[in-house]
PDB file of C-alpha atoms and ligand atoms in Angstrom:
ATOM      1  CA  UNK P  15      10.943  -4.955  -8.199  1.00 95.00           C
ATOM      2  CA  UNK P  16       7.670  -6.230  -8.657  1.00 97.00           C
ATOM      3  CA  UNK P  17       3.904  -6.212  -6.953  1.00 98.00           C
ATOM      4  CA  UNK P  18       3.379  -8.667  -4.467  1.00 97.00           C
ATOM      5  CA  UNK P  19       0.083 -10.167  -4.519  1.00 97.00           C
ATOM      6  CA  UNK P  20      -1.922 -11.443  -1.310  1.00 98.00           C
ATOM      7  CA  UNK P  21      -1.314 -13.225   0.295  1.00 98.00           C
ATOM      8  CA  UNK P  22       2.405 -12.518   0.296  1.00 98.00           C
ATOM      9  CA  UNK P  23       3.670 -12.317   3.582  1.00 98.00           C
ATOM     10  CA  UNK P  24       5.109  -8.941   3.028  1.00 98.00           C
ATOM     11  CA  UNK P  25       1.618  -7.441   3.059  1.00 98.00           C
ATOM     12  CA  UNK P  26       1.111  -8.471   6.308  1.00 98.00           C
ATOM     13  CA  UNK P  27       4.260  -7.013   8.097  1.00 98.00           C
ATOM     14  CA  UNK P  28       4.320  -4.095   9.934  1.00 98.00           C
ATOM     15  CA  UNK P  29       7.088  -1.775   8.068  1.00 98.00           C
ATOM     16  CA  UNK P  30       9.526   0.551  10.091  1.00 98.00           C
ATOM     17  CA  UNK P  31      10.376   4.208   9.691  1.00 98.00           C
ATOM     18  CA  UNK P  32      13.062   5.221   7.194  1.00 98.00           C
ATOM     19  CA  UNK P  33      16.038   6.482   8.768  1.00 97.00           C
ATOM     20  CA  UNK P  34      17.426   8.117   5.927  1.00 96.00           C
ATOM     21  CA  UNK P  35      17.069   9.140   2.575  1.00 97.00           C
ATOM     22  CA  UNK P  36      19.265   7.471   0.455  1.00 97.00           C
ATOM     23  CA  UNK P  37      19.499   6.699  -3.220  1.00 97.00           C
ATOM     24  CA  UNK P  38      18.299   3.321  -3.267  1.00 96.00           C
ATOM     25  CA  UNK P  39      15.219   5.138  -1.206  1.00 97.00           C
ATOM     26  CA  UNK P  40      14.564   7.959  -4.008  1.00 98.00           C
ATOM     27  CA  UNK P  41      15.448   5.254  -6.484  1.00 98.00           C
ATOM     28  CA  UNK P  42      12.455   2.894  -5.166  1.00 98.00           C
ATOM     29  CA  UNK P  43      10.155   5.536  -4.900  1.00 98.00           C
ATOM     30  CA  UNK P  44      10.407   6.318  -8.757  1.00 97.00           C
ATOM     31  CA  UNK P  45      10.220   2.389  -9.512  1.00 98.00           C
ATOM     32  CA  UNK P  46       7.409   2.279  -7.247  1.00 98.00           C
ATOM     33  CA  UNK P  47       5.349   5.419  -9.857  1.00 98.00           C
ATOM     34  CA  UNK P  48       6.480   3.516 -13.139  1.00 97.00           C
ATOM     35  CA  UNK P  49       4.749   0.072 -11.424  1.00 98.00           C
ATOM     36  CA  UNK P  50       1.877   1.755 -10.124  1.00 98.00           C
ATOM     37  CA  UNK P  51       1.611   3.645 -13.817  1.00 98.00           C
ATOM     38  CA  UNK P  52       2.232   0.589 -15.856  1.00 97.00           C
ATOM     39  CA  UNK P  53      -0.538  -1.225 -13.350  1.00 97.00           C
ATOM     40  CA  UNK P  54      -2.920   1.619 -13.465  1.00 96.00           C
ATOM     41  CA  UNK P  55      -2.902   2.244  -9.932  1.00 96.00           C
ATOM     42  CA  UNK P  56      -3.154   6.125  -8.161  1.00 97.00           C
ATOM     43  CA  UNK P  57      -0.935   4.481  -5.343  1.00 98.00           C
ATOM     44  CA  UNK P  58       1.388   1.732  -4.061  1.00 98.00           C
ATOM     45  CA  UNK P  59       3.052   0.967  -0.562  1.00 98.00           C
ATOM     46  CA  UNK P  60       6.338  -0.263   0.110  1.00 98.00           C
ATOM     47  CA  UNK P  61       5.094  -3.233   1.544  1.00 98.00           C
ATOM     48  CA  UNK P  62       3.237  -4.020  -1.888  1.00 98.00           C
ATOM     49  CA  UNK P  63       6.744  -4.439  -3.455  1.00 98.00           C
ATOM     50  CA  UNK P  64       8.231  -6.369  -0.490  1.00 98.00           C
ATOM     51  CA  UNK P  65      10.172  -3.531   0.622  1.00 98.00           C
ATOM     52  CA  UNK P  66       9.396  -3.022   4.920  1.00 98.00           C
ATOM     53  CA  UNK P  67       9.898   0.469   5.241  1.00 98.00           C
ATOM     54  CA  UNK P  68       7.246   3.386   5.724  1.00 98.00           C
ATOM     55  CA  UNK P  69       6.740   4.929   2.112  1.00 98.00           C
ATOM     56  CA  UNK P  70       4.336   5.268  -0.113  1.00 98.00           C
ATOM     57  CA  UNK P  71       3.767   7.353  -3.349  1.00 98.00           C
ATOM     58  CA  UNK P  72       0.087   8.702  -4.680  1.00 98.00           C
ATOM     59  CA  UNK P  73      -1.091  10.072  -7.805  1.00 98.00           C
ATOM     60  CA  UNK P  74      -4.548  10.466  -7.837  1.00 97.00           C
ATOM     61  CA  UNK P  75      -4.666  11.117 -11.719  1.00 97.00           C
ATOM     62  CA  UNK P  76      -2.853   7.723 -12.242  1.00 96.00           C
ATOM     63  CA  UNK P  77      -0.967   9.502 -15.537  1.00 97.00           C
ATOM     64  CA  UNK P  78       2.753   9.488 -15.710  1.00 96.00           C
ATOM     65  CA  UNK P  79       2.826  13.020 -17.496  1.00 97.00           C
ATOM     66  CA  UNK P  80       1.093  14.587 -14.288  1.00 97.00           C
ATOM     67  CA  UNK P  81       4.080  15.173 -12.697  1.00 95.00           C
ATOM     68  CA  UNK P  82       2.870  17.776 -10.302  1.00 96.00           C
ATOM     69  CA  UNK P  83       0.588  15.321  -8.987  1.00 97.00           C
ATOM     70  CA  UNK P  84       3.189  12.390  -7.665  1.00 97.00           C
ATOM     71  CA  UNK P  85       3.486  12.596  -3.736  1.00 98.00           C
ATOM     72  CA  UNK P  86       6.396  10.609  -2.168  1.00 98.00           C
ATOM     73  CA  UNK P  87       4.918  10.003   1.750  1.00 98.00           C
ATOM     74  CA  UNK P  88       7.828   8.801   3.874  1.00 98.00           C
ATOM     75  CA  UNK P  89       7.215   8.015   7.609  1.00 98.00           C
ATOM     76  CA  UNK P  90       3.668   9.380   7.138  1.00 98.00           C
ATOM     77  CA  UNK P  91       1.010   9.718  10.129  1.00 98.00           C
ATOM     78  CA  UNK P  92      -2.323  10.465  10.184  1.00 98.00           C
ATOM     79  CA  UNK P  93      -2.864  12.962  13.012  1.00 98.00           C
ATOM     80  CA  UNK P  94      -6.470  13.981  12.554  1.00 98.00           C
ATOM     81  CA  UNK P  95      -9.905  11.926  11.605  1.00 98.00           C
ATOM     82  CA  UNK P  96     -13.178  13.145  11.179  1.00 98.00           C
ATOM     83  CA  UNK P  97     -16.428  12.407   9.830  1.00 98.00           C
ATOM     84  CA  UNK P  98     -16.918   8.919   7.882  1.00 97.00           C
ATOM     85  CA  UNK P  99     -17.360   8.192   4.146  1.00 95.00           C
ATOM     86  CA  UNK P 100     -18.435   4.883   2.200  1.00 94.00           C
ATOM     87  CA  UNK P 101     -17.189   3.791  -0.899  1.00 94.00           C
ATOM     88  CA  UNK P 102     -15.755   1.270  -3.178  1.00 94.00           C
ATOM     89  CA  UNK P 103     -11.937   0.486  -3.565  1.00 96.00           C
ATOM     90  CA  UNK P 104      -9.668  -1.726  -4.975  1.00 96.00           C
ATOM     91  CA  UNK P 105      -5.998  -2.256  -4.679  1.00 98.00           C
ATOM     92  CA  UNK P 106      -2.932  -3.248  -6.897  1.00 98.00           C
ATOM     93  CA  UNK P 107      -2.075  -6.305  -5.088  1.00 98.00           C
ATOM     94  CA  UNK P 108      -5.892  -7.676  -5.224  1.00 98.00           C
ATOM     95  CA  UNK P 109      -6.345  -7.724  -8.870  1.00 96.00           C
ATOM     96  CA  UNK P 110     -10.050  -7.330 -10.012  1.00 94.00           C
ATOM     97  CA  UNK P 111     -11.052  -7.528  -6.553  1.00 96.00           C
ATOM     98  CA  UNK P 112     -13.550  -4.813  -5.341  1.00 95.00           C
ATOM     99  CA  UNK P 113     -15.545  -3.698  -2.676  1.00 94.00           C
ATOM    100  CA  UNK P 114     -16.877  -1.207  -0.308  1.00 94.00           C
ATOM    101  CA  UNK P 115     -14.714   0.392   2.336  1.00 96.00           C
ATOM    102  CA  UNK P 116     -15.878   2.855   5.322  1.00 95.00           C
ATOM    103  CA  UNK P 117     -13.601   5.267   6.142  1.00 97.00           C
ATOM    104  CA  UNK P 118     -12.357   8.752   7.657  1.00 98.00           C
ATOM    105  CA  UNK P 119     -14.289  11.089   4.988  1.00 98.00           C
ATOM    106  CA  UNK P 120     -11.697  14.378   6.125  1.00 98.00           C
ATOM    107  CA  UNK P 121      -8.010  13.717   7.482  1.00 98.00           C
ATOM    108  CA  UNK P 122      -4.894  15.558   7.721  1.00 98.00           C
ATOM    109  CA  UNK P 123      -1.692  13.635   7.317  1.00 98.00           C
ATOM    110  CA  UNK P 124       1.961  14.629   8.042  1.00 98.00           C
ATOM    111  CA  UNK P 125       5.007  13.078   6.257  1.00 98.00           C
ATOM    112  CA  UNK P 126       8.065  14.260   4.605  1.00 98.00           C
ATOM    113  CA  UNK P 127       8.870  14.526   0.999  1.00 97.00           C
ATOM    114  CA  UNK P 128      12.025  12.750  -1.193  1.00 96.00           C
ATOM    115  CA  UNK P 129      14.257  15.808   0.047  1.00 96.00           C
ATOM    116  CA  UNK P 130      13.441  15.093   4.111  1.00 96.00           C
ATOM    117  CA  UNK P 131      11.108  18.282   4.066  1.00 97.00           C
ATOM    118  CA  UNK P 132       8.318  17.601   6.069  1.00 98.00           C
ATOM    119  CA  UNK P 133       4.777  18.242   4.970  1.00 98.00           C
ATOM    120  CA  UNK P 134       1.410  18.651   6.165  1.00 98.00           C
ATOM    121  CA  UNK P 135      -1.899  18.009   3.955  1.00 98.00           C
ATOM    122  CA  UNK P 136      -5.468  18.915   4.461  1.00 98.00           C
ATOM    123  CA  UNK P 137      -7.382  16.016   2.493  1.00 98.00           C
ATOM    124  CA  UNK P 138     -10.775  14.500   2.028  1.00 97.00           C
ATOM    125  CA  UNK P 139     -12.614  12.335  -0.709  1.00 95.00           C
ATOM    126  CA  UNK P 140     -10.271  10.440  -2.921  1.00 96.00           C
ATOM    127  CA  UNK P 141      -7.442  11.863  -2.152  1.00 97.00           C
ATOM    128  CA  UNK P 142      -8.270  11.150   1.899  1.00 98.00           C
ATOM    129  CA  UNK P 143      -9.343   7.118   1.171  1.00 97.00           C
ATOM    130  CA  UNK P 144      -6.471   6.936  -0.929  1.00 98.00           C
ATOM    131  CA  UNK P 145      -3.439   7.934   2.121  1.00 98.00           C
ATOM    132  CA  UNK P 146      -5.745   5.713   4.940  1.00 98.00           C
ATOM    133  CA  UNK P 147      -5.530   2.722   2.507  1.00 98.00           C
ATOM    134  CA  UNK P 148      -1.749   3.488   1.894  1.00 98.00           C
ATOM    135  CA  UNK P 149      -0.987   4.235   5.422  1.00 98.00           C
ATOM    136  CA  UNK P 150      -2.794   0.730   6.604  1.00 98.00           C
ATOM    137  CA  UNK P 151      -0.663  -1.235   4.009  1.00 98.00           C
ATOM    138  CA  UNK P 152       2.551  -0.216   6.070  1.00 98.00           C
ATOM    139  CA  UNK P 153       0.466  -1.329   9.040  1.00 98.00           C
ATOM    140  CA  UNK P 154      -0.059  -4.623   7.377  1.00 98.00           C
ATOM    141  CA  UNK P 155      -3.520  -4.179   7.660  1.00 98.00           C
ATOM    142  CA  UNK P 156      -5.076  -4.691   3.952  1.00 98.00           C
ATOM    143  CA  UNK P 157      -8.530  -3.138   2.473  1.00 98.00           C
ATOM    144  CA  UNK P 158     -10.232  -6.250   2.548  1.00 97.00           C
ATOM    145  CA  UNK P 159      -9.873  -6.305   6.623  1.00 96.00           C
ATOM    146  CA  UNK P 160     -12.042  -3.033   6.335  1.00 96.00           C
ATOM    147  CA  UNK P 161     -14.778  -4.525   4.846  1.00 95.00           C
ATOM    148  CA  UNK P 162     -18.315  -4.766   5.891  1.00 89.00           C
ATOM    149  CA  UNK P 163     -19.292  -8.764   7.616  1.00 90.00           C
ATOM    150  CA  UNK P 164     -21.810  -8.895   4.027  1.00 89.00           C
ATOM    151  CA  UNK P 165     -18.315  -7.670   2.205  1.00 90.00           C
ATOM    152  CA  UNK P 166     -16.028 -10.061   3.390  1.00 93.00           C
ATOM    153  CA  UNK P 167     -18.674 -12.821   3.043  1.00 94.00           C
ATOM    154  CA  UNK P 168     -18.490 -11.973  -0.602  1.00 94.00           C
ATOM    155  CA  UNK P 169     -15.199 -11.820  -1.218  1.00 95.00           C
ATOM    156  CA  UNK P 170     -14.085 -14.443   0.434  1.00 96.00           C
ATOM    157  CA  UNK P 171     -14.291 -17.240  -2.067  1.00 96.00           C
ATOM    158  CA  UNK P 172     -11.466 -14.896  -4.538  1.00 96.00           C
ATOM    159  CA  UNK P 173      -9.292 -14.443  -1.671  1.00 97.00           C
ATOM    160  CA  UNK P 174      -9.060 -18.001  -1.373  1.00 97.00           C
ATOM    161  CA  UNK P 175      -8.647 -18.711  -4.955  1.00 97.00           C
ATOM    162  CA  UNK P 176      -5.841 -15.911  -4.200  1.00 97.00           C
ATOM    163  CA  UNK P 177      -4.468 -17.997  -1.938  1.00 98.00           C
ATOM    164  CA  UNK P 178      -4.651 -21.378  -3.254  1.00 98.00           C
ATOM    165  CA  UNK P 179      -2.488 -19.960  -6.482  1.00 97.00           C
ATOM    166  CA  UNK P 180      -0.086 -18.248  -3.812  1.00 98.00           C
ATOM    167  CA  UNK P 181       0.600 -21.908  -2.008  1.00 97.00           C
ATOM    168  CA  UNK P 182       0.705 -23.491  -5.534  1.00 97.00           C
ATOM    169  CA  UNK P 183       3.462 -21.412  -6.703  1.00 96.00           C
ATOM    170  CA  UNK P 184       5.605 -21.488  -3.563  1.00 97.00           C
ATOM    171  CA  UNK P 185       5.602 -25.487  -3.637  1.00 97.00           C
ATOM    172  CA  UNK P 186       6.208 -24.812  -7.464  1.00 97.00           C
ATOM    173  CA  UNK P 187       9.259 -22.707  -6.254  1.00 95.00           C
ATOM    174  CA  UNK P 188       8.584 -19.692  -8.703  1.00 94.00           C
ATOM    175  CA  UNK P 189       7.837 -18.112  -5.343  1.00 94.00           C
ATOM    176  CA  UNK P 190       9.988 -18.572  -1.939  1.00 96.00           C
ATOM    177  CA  UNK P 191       8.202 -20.046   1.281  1.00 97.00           C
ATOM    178  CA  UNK P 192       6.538 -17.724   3.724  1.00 98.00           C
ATOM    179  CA  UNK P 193       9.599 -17.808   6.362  1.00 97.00           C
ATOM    180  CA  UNK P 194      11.965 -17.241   3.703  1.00 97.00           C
ATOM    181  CA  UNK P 195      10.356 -14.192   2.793  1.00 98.00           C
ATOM    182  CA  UNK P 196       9.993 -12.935   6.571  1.00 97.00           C
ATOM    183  CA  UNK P 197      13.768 -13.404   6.746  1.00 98.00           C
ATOM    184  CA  UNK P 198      14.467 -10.957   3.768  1.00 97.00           C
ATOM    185  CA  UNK P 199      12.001  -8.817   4.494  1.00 97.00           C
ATOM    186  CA  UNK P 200      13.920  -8.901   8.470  1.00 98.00           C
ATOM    187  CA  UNK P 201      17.525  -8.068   6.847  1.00 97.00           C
ATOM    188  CA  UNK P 202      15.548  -5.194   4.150  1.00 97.00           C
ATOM    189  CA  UNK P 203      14.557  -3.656   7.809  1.00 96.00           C
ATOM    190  CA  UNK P 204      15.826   0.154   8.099  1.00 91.00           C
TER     191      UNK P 204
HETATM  192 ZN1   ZN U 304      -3.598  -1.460  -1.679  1.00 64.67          ZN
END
C-alpha cells in the first residue's frame, strides 16, 4: 500500500460503502495510520491509497503514541452544516502544496467505528475541516476543487508540474495507465 499522488485516477472516483468489516478492512485501516504517521499527515482516505471504499482514519495530533486519538470513519455522512470558516490546508497526496479552503466551520458527522458500532460526533475547527476534506476525497472531489478562483490561479502551475510527472511515469511504466487503474479500482469495489 502506498499514497497515490494526483492526479491518480483513484482520487477522482467516487468510492462505495463497505459492506462488511472484514480483516483485510481493519487490516487497511491500521496500514492506512502507519502511512499517514510515517507521512506526517492527521488523516488519509481510502481513495488516497487506491482502495474505493468509504473509510477514512483521523488523528488530529498526527503522533502514533496518541492512541486515543485514531478515529476509523467507515461509511461516514455528514448530516449537519453550519456556519463557514477559512483556512489553509494541505493534503498527503499534494505534497508541499498549500492553500486556503472555505468550509463548514461546525458539523456533525455519523459513521461507524472498526467494530460496526455506529457513532455520532459534534465537531468544529480542525477537527471539523479535517472529516469535510476526508469525506470529499471518497467523493472524488479533492481540496484543490475548493479553492478560491485567486487560489486555483495560483496553484495551478504545481498541479500541472503534478501532472506532467504523473504522465511521464505511466509512459515510463513505473505507473499503470489511467484505464488500467479504473479497472482495478472496478474489481477492489465492495
Ligand atoms: Zn487529502
Amino acid at each position: 500500500m502506498e499514497i497515490v499522488l494526483y492526479p491518480h485516477p483513484a482520487l477522482r472516483w467516487k468510492s462505495k460503502p463497505v459492506k462488511e468489516i472484514t480483516a483485510e478492512v481493519r487490516g487497511a485501516a491500521r496500514q492506512m495510520l502507519d502511512l499517514m504517521y510515517e507521512a506526517k499527515g492527521v488523516g488519509l482516505a481510502c481513495n488516497q491509497v487506491a482502495l474505493p471504499w468509504r473509510m477514512f482514519v483521523i488523528n488530529l495530533t498526527g503522533k502514533p503514541e496518541e492512541k486515543d486519538e485514531e478515529h476509523i470513519f467507515i461509511n461516514p455522512k455528514i448530516v449537519r452544516r453550519r456556519g463557514t470558516q477559512e483556512e489553509e490546508e494541505g493534503c498527503l497526496s499534494f505534497p508541499k502544496l498549500y492553500g486556503q479552503v472555505r468550509r463548514a466551520s461546525d458539523i456533525v458527522v455519523e459513521a461507524f467505528d472498526l467494530d460496526g458500532h455506529g457513532f455520532e460526533m459534534d465537531l468544529d475547527e480542525l477537527a471539523s475541516r479535517a472529516v469535510q476534506h476526508e469525506v470529499d476525497h471518497l467523493d472524488g472531489v479533492l481540496f484543490t476543487d475548493r479553492m478560491t478562483e485567486a487560489g486555483q490561479r495560483e496553484v495551478a502551475t504545481t498541479l500541472a508540474d503534478f501532472e506532467a510527472l504523473f504522465r511521464r511515469q505511466q509512459e515510463l511504466g513505473t505507473v499503470p495507465s489511467d484505464d488500467a487503474i479504473r479497472e482495478q479500482l472496478r474489481k477492489l469495489e465492495p
